[in-house]
Short mmCIF file of C-alpha atoms and ligand atoms in Angstrom, two decimals:
data_model
loop_
_atom_site.label_atom_id
_atom_site.label_comp_id
_atom_site.label_asym_id
_atom_site.label_seq_id
_atom_site.Cartn_x
_atom_site.Cartn_y
_atom_site.Cartn_z
CA UNK Z 1249 24.68 -13.36 24.25
CA UNK Z 1250 25.11 -13.38 20.50
CA UNK Z 1251 28.82 -13.54 19.74
CA UNK Z 1252 29.98 -10.57 17.69
CA UNK Z 1253 31.04 -11.59 14.17
CA UNK Z 1254 34.73 -11.00 13.70
CA UNK Z 1255 35.65 -8.73 10.77
CA UNK Z 1256 36.73 -10.46 7.54
CA UNK Z 1257 40.36 -11.54 7.66
CA UNK Z 1258 41.23 -10.33 4.19
CA UNK Z 1259 40.15 -7.28 2.19
CA UNK Z 1260 40.22 -7.83 -1.54
CA UNK Z 1261 40.01 -4.89 -3.96
CA UNK Z 1262 39.19 -5.87 -7.54
CA UNK Z 1263 40.32 -3.04 -9.81
CA UNK Z 1264 38.12 -3.37 -12.88
CA UNK Z 1265 35.40 -5.22 -10.94
CA UNK Z 1266 32.76 -4.28 -13.52
CA UNK Z 1267 34.59 -5.92 -16.45
CA UNK Z 1268 34.08 -9.33 -18.02
CA UNK Z 1269 36.65 -11.03 -15.78
CA UNK Z 1270 36.44 -8.67 -12.79
CA UNK Z 1271 32.69 -9.20 -12.40
CA UNK Z 1272 33.21 -12.94 -11.98
CA UNK Z 1273 36.04 -12.36 -9.55
CA UNK Z 1274 33.82 -10.11 -7.43
CA UNK Z 1275 30.96 -12.59 -7.70
CA UNK Z 1276 33.09 -15.55 -6.52
CA UNK Z 1277 34.93 -13.55 -3.85
CA UNK Z 1278 31.64 -12.55 -2.24
CA UNK Z 1279 30.86 -16.22 -1.64
CA UNK Z 1280 33.86 -16.42 0.71
CA UNK Z 1281 32.62 -15.35 4.16
CA UNK Z 1282 36.09 -14.46 5.39
CA UNK Z 1283 36.58 -11.84 2.66
CA UNK Z 1284 35.56 -8.22 2.36
CA UNK Z 1285 35.35 -7.24 -1.31
CA UNK Z 1286 35.56 -3.90 -3.08
CA UNK Z 1287 34.72 -3.51 -6.76
CA UNK Z 1288 36.56 -0.53 -8.25
CA UNK Z 1289 35.75 1.03 -11.64
CA UNK Z 1290 34.45 4.20 -13.24
CA UNK Z 1291 30.89 2.88 -13.26
CA UNK Z 1292 30.41 0.69 -10.23
CA UNK Z 1293 26.60 0.87 -10.50
CA UNK Z 1294 26.47 -2.27 -12.57
CA UNK Z 1295 26.77 -5.48 -10.62
CA UNK Z 1296 25.39 -8.99 -11.22
CA UNK Z 1297 24.13 -9.90 -7.75
CA UNK Z 1298 25.18 -7.96 -4.67
CA UNK Z 1299 25.26 -10.52 -1.89
CA UNK Z 1300 26.64 -9.76 1.56
CA UNK Z 1301 26.13 -5.98 1.74
CA UNK Z 1302 28.17 -5.63 4.92
CA UNK Z 1303 31.18 -7.20 3.22
CA UNK Z 1304 30.82 -5.52 -0.17
CA UNK Z 1305 31.84 -2.07 -1.35
CA UNK Z 1306 31.49 -0.40 -4.75
CA UNK Z 1307 33.98 2.34 -5.42
CA UNK Z 1308 33.61 4.84 -8.22
CA UNK Z 1309 37.13 5.61 -9.38
CA UNK Z 1310 38.54 6.86 -12.64
CA UNK Z 1311 41.98 5.32 -12.40
CA UNK Z 1312 43.33 7.84 -14.89
CA UNK Z 1313 42.31 10.81 -12.77
CA UNK Z 1314 45.18 11.88 -10.58
CA UNK Z 1315 45.14 10.33 -7.09
CA UNK Z 1316 41.52 9.07 -7.29
CA UNK Z 1317 42.68 5.47 -7.05
CA UNK Z 1318 45.31 6.07 -4.37
CA UNK Z 1319 42.78 8.00 -2.25
CA UNK Z 1320 40.17 5.24 -2.58
CA UNK Z 1321 42.68 2.52 -1.69
CA UNK Z 1322 44.01 4.45 1.29
CA UNK Z 1323 40.43 4.85 2.54
CA UNK Z 1324 39.41 1.21 2.18
CA UNK Z 1325 42.80 -0.38 3.00
CA UNK Z 1326 42.82 -3.60 1.00
CA UNK Z 1327 45.15 -6.40 2.03
CA UNK Z 1328 44.91 -7.94 -1.46
CA UNK Z 1329 44.53 -6.29 -4.87
CA UNK Z 1330 43.80 -7.93 -8.21
CA UNK Z 1331 44.38 -5.54 -11.09
CA UNK Z 1332 41.92 -6.45 -13.85
CA UNK Z 1333 41.35 -2.87 -15.03
CA UNK Z 1334 42.96 -2.34 -18.41
CA UNK Z 1335 42.49 -1.05 -21.90
CA UNK Z 1336 41.75 -4.59 -22.95
CA UNK Z 1337 40.71 -4.39 -26.61
CA UNK Z 1338 43.43 -4.58 -29.24
CA UNK Z 1339 41.76 -2.01 -31.48
CA UNK Z 1340 41.41 0.49 -28.62
CA UNK Z 1341 45.11 0.14 -27.83
CA UNK Z 1342 46.27 0.60 -31.43
CA UNK Z 1343 43.84 3.53 -31.79
CA UNK Z 1344 45.13 5.25 -28.65
CA UNK Z 1345 48.60 3.96 -27.63
CA UNK Z 1346 48.99 6.78 -25.13
CA UNK Z 1347 45.85 5.72 -23.25
CA UNK Z 1348 47.00 2.08 -23.54
CA UNK Z 1349 50.24 3.09 -21.85
CA UNK Z 1350 48.46 4.98 -19.07
CA UNK Z 1351 46.06 2.09 -18.36
CA UNK Z 1352 48.32 -0.89 -18.96
CA UNK Z 1353 51.73 0.40 -17.80
CA UNK Z 1354 51.28 3.46 -15.57
CA UNK Z 1355 48.32 2.00 -13.69
CA UNK Z 1356 50.17 -1.20 -12.65
CA UNK Z 1357 53.07 1.01 -11.57
CA UNK Z 1358 50.85 3.27 -9.44
CA UNK Z 1359 48.96 0.31 -7.99
CA UNK Z 1360 52.22 -1.42 -7.06
CA UNK Z 1361 53.54 1.82 -5.54
CA UNK Z 1362 50.47 2.05 -3.32
CA UNK Z 1363 50.62 -1.67 -2.50
CA UNK Z 1364 54.20 -1.68 -1.28
CA UNK Z 1365 54.25 -3.13 2.26
CA UNK Z 1366 50.44 -2.80 2.40
CA UNK Z 1367 48.87 -5.36 0.05
CA UNK Z 1368 49.66 -8.38 -2.05
CA UNK Z 1369 49.08 -7.52 -5.69
CA UNK Z 1370 48.14 -9.78 -8.57
CA UNK Z 1371 48.55 -8.28 -12.04
CA UNK Z 1372 46.45 -9.86 -14.77
CA UNK Z 1373 48.34 -10.12 -18.04
CA UNK Z 1374 47.75 -11.89 -21.32
CA UNK Z 1375 48.92 -14.57 -23.74
CA UNK Z 1376 49.28 -11.76 -26.30
CA UNK Z 1377 52.67 -10.85 -24.86
CA UNK Z 1378 53.67 -13.69 -27.23
CA UNK Z 1379 53.25 -14.02 -30.97
CA UNK Z 1380 56.30 -12.76 -32.84
CA UNK Z 1381 58.02 -16.12 -32.35
CA UNK Z 1382 56.52 -19.62 -32.42
CA UNK Z 1383 55.84 -21.54 -29.20
CA UNK Z 1384 57.40 -24.83 -28.14
CA UNK Z 1385 55.45 -28.06 -28.69
CA UNK Z 1386 53.41 -27.60 -25.49
CA UNK Z 1387 52.90 -23.86 -25.89
CA UNK Z 1388 54.66 -20.95 -24.21
CA UNK Z 1389 55.76 -21.68 -20.66
CA UNK Z 1390 56.83 -19.12 -18.06
CA UNK Z 1391 60.46 -19.26 -19.24
CA UNK Z 1392 59.60 -18.37 -22.85
CA UNK Z 1393 60.76 -14.92 -23.97
CA UNK Z 1394 57.79 -12.63 -24.64
CA UNK Z 1395 57.64 -11.04 -28.08
CA UNK Z 1396 54.34 -9.19 -28.62
CA UNK Z 1397 52.94 -8.16 -31.99
CA UNK Z 1398 50.34 -5.59 -31.00
CA UNK Z 1399 50.19 -2.31 -29.08
CA UNK Z 1400 47.97 -4.17 -26.62
CA UNK Z 1401 50.53 -6.95 -26.10
CA UNK Z 1402 53.38 -4.45 -25.83
CA UNK Z 1403 51.55 -2.35 -23.24
CA UNK Z 1404 50.64 -5.41 -21.14
CA UNK Z 1405 54.27 -6.55 -21.27
CA UNK Z 1406 55.22 -3.04 -20.13
CA UNK Z 1407 52.91 -3.54 -17.14
CA UNK Z 1408 54.62 -6.83 -16.35
CA UNK Z 1409 58.02 -5.14 -16.47
CA UNK Z 1410 57.07 -2.50 -13.91
CA UNK Z 1411 55.67 -5.24 -11.66
CA UNK Z 1412 58.96 -7.11 -11.83
CA UNK Z 1413 60.81 -3.99 -10.73
CA UNK Z 1414 58.38 -3.50 -7.83
CA UNK Z 1415 58.71 -7.17 -6.91
CA UNK Z 1416 62.34 -6.52 -6.05
CA UNK Z 1417 61.08 -4.30 -3.24
CA UNK Z 1418 57.95 -6.27 -2.35
CA UNK Z 1419 58.41 -9.86 -3.50
CA UNK Z 1420 54.81 -10.90 -2.70
CA UNK Z 1421 53.49 -9.78 -6.09
CA UNK Z 1422 52.29 -12.19 -8.77
CA UNK Z 1423 51.78 -11.84 -12.53
CA UNK Z 1424 49.15 -14.15 -14.04
CA UNK Z 1425 48.98 -14.49 -17.83
CA UNK Z 1426 45.52 -15.49 -19.05
CA UNK Z 1427 44.47 -16.71 -22.50
CA UNK Z 1428 41.39 -15.89 -24.58
CA UNK Z 1429 38.43 -15.93 -22.17
CA UNK Z 1430 34.89 -17.13 -22.89
CA UNK Z 1431 31.83 -18.09 -20.89
CA UNK Z 1432 28.85 -16.27 -19.39
CA UNK Z 1433 29.00 -12.48 -19.12
CA UNK Z 1434 25.80 -11.77 -17.17
CA UNK Z 1435 24.00 -11.01 -20.43
CA UNK Z 1436 26.47 -8.32 -21.50
CA UNK Z 1437 27.69 -9.96 -24.72
CA UNK Z 1438 31.32 -9.94 -23.55
CA UNK Z 1439 33.98 -12.59 -24.12
CA UNK Z 1440 34.58 -15.04 -26.95
CA UNK Z 1441 31.33 -17.04 -26.65
CA UNK Z 1442 28.65 -14.53 -25.52
CA UNK Z 1443 29.80 -12.02 -28.16
CA UNK Z 1444 29.51 -14.77 -30.76
CA UNK Z 1445 25.97 -15.72 -29.72
CA UNK Z 1446 24.99 -12.04 -29.73
CA UNK Z 1447 26.34 -11.56 -33.27
CA UNK Z 1448 24.29 -14.55 -34.46
CA UNK Z 1449 21.18 -13.12 -32.82
CA UNK Z 1450 21.73 -9.90 -34.74
CA UNK Z 1451 21.66 -11.98 -37.92
CA UNK Z 1452 25.38 -11.68 -38.63
CA UNK Z 1453 27.69 -14.43 -39.92
CA UNK Z 1454 30.79 -13.91 -37.77
CA UNK Z 1455 34.16 -14.56 -39.35
CA UNK Z 1456 36.53 -16.50 -37.11
CA UNK Z 1457 40.16 -17.12 -37.93
CA UNK Z 1458 41.18 -20.71 -38.57
CA UNK Z 1459 44.88 -19.75 -38.35
CA UNK Z 1460 44.71 -18.31 -34.85
CA UNK Z 1461 45.53 -20.88 -32.15
CA UNK Z 1462 44.81 -20.23 -28.48
CA UNK Z 1463 44.30 -22.13 -25.20
CA UNK Z 1464 40.92 -20.58 -24.25
CA UNK Z 1465 39.67 -20.65 -20.69
CA UNK Z 1466 36.22 -20.21 -19.17
CA UNK Z 1467 36.03 -16.84 -17.40
CA UNK Z 1468 34.61 -18.55 -14.27
CA UNK Z 1469 37.67 -20.83 -14.05
CA UNK Z 1470 39.97 -17.87 -14.65
CA UNK Z 1471 38.27 -15.90 -11.86
CA UNK Z 1472 38.33 -18.87 -9.46
CA UNK Z 1473 42.03 -19.42 -10.17
CA UNK Z 1474 42.81 -15.72 -9.65
CA UNK Z 1475 40.94 -15.70 -6.35
CA UNK Z 1476 42.77 -18.80 -5.17
CA UNK Z 1477 46.11 -17.34 -6.24
CA UNK Z 1478 45.41 -13.91 -4.74
CA UNK Z 1479 44.72 -15.47 -1.34
CA UNK Z 1480 47.65 -17.88 -1.65
CA UNK Z 1481 51.36 -17.24 -1.57
CA UNK Z 1482 52.59 -18.14 -5.05
CA UNK Z 1483 54.83 -15.35 -6.36
CA UNK Z 1484 56.49 -14.46 -9.66
CA UNK Z 1485 54.77 -15.45 -12.88
CA UNK Z 1486 52.16 -18.07 -13.72
CA UNK Z 1487 50.44 -19.09 -16.97
CA UNK Z 1488 46.78 -19.98 -16.36
CA UNK Z 1489 45.44 -21.21 -19.69
CA UNK Z 1490 42.98 -23.87 -20.75
CA UNK Z 1491 44.11 -27.47 -21.35
CA UNK Z 1492 43.20 -27.53 -25.06
CA UNK Z 1493 44.95 -25.63 -27.87
CA UNK Z 1494 42.38 -24.85 -30.55
CA UNK Z 1495 41.92 -22.39 -33.41
CA UNK Z 1496 39.29 -19.65 -33.11
CA UNK Z 1497 37.04 -21.09 -35.83
CA UNK Z 1498 37.02 -24.57 -34.29
CA UNK Z 1499 36.35 -23.00 -30.90
CA UNK Z 1500 33.38 -21.11 -32.37
CA UNK Z 1501 32.05 -24.34 -33.89
CA UNK Z 1502 32.34 -26.08 -30.48
CA UNK Z 1503 30.42 -23.23 -28.84
CA UNK Z 1504 27.57 -23.49 -31.35
CA UNK Z 1505 27.38 -27.30 -31.21
CA UNK Z 1506 27.24 -27.08 -27.42
CA UNK Z 1507 24.34 -24.59 -27.80
CA UNK Z 1508 22.42 -27.29 -29.69
CA UNK Z 1509 23.16 -26.22 -33.28
CA UNK Z 1510 23.39 -29.09 -35.77
CA UNK Z 1511 26.82 -29.42 -37.44
CA UNK Z 1512 25.26 -28.18 -40.70
CA UNK Z 1513 23.65 -25.13 -39.08
CA UNK Z 1514 26.84 -24.34 -37.15
CA UNK Z 1515 28.91 -24.42 -40.35
CA UNK Z 1516 26.40 -22.18 -42.12
CA UNK Z 1517 26.39 -19.72 -39.20
CA UNK Z 1518 30.12 -19.03 -39.16
CA UNK Z 1519 32.62 -18.06 -41.80
CA UNK Z 1520 36.17 -19.38 -41.51
CA UNK Z 1521 38.79 -16.83 -42.42
CA UNK Z 1522 42.50 -16.18 -42.31
CA UNK Z 1523 44.09 -13.29 -40.44
CA UNK Z 1524 45.56 -12.10 -43.72
CA UNK Z 1525 42.02 -11.78 -45.20
CA UNK Z 1526 41.56 -8.91 -42.78
CA UNK Z 1527 45.15 -7.64 -42.96
CA UNK Z 1528 45.65 -8.59 -39.31
CA UNK Z 1529 48.43 -11.17 -39.59
CA UNK Z 1530 51.06 -8.70 -38.35
CA UNK Z 1531 49.05 -7.79 -35.25
CA UNK Z 1532 47.32 -11.02 -34.22
CA UNK Z 1533 49.56 -14.00 -33.31
CA UNK Z 1534 49.08 -17.24 -35.21
CA UNK Z 1535 49.80 -19.15 -32.04
CA UNK Z 1536 49.72 -17.84 -28.48
CA UNK Z 1537 49.02 -21.16 -26.75
CA UNK Z 1538 50.04 -21.15 -23.09
CA UNK Z 1539 51.67 -24.12 -21.39
CA UNK Z 1540 49.96 -24.12 -17.98
CA UNK Z 1541 51.66 -27.17 -16.50
CA UNK Z 1542 52.86 -25.18 -13.48
CA UNK Z 1543 49.42 -23.72 -12.78
CA UNK Z 1544 47.82 -27.16 -12.85
CA UNK Z 1545 50.37 -28.32 -10.25
CA UNK Z 1546 49.79 -25.28 -8.03
CA UNK Z 1547 46.01 -24.79 -8.24
CA UNK Z 1548 43.10 -26.61 -6.63
CA UNK Z 1549 40.84 -24.86 -9.17
CA UNK Z 1550 40.25 -27.07 -12.20
CA UNK Z 1551 41.02 -25.44 -15.55
CA UNK Z 1552 38.38 -27.02 -17.75
CA UNK Z 1553 38.52 -27.55 -21.49
CA UNK Z 1554 35.89 -26.01 -23.79
CA UNK Z 1555 33.63 -29.07 -24.11
CA UNK Z 1556 33.18 -29.35 -20.34
CA UNK Z 1557 32.98 -25.62 -19.61
CA UNK Z 1558 30.68 -24.70 -22.52
CA UNK Z 1559 28.22 -27.37 -21.35
CA UNK Z 1560 28.10 -25.74 -17.92
CA UNK Z 1561 25.49 -22.97 -18.14
CA UNK Z 1562 25.33 -22.50 -14.38
CA UNK Z 1563 27.07 -20.06 -12.11
N1 NAP D 1708 39.00 -10.96 -21.92
C1 NAP D 1708 40.02 -11.72 -22.32
O1 NAP D 1708 39.86 -12.60 -23.20
C2 NAP D 1708 41.37 -11.56 -21.67
C3 NAP D 1708 42.39 -12.45 -22.03
C4 NAP D 1708 43.65 -12.34 -21.42
C5 NAP D 1708 43.87 -11.34 -20.49
N2 NAP D 1708 42.88 -10.47 -20.17
C6 NAP D 1708 43.18 -9.41 -19.18
O2 NAP D 1708 42.23 -9.55 -18.13
C7 NAP D 1708 41.92 -8.27 -17.60
C8 NAP D 1708 40.41 -8.07 -17.63
O3 NAP D 1708 39.96 -8.17 -18.98
P1 NAP D 1708 38.41 -7.98 -19.32
O4 NAP D 1708 38.15 -8.69 -20.59
O5 NAP D 1708 37.58 -8.29 -18.12
O6 NAP D 1708 38.38 -6.42 -19.60
P2 NAP D 1708 37.11 -5.45 -19.66
O7 NAP D 1708 35.83 -6.22 -19.72
O8 NAP D 1708 37.41 -4.47 -20.74
O9 NAP D 1708 37.16 -4.70 -18.26
C9 NAP D 1708 38.03 -3.65 -18.03
C10 NAP D 1708 37.76 -3.09 -16.65
O10 NAP D 1708 38.61 -1.95 -16.46
C11 NAP D 1708 37.83 -0.89 -15.95
N3 NAP D 1708 38.38 0.39 -16.38
C12 NAP D 1708 38.69 0.79 -17.63
N4 NAP D 1708 39.14 2.05 -17.61
C13 NAP D 1708 39.13 2.47 -16.32
C14 NAP D 1708 39.47 3.66 -15.65
N5 NAP D 1708 39.94 4.73 -16.31
N6 NAP D 1708 39.32 3.71 -14.30
C15 NAP D 1708 38.85 2.65 -13.62
N7 NAP D 1708 38.51 1.48 -14.19
C16 NAP D 1708 38.64 1.40 -15.53
C17 NAP D 1708 36.45 -1.11 -16.58
O11 NAP D 1708 35.42 -0.50 -15.82
P3 NAP D 1708 34.69 0.87 -16.23
O12 NAP D 1708 34.60 0.90 -17.72
O13 NAP D 1708 33.38 0.81 -15.51
O14 NAP D 1708 35.57 1.92 -15.67
C18 NAP D 1708 36.32 -2.62 -16.46
O15 NAP D 1708 35.88 -2.95 -15.17
C19 NAP D 1708 42.70 -7.26 -18.42
O16 NAP D 1708 43.87 -6.95 -17.74
C20 NAP D 1708 43.03 -8.00 -19.70
O17 NAP D 1708 44.25 -7.52 -20.24
C21 NAP D 1708 41.63 -10.56 -20.73
#
């Protein structure tokens, strides 16, 4: 007699599973045989590599359409939710603050409402909740007071605030602040490194700011950390940044050198600029470095620095 396989112990819904980060989260989650995974987005047709069909669901949901999300969640009954869906580009948020509010504040609120007493929720936030004040010597830790500069940062901080209110009723929730993400995007030219390589292939000379300091993290490490945290029991707030604080231009140079460019060719391929050259100094923080000391103590997942992660072309 063939023993009947027991159903997966946990059911993870990735809201925004088609995005740069969400796709990696779905990809890594599918490798865990004790997980059922649902990828939720408006266009769930795209997916890198569907693996275990019996444990994988794609859900077509426009989270801004009334009740579509709540109906989908009630049908599939996740035990864990990671909210990656967002209006994630700064320009989109400043161009449409009302949509930014609906995606980045109302959506976390509605997701937390649905989750209450049903699912543990992880809300993905950003280092750009900081910027109006300078960080401490090791970057912003979890006790630092957020002070965003942009509509994007303000809306993400708004999402955090609603989560904190919900956490009073369901204290299992977790907010994870991530930094600038880079790394492979399944050929979609997303993230800080693939978008750079794509611009070079189009013959452009991308301008990167030398006065913009971040603690960038490989998207695969960010997704692995989120998965570990979602299935764990850490609550509250955690900064999950890379171990190296670096300016955007130097990061771009590292990415090109790792791709095999000579130093001379790399320098000729990029232009170093200042935020003020583009009139963006009031919107883009000079320094949003995260201090991720707590995350490194909590996580088994290694948060690699750019030189190690950029050299890793695998998946
Ligand atoms: N990328 C970074 O460098 C970075 C850094 C720090 C924090 N974060 C945070 O990480 C999260 C993921 O970022 P990302 O770069 O992966 O973003 P992304 O590539 O723009 O993905 C956004 C996701 O949201 C979904 N979405 C957008 N509107 C929707 C709607 N109305 N209904 C349902 N789904 C919708 C998109 O799918 P469809 O378009 O198919 O609907 C997509 O799956 C965000 O919360 C962002 O704030 C990102």
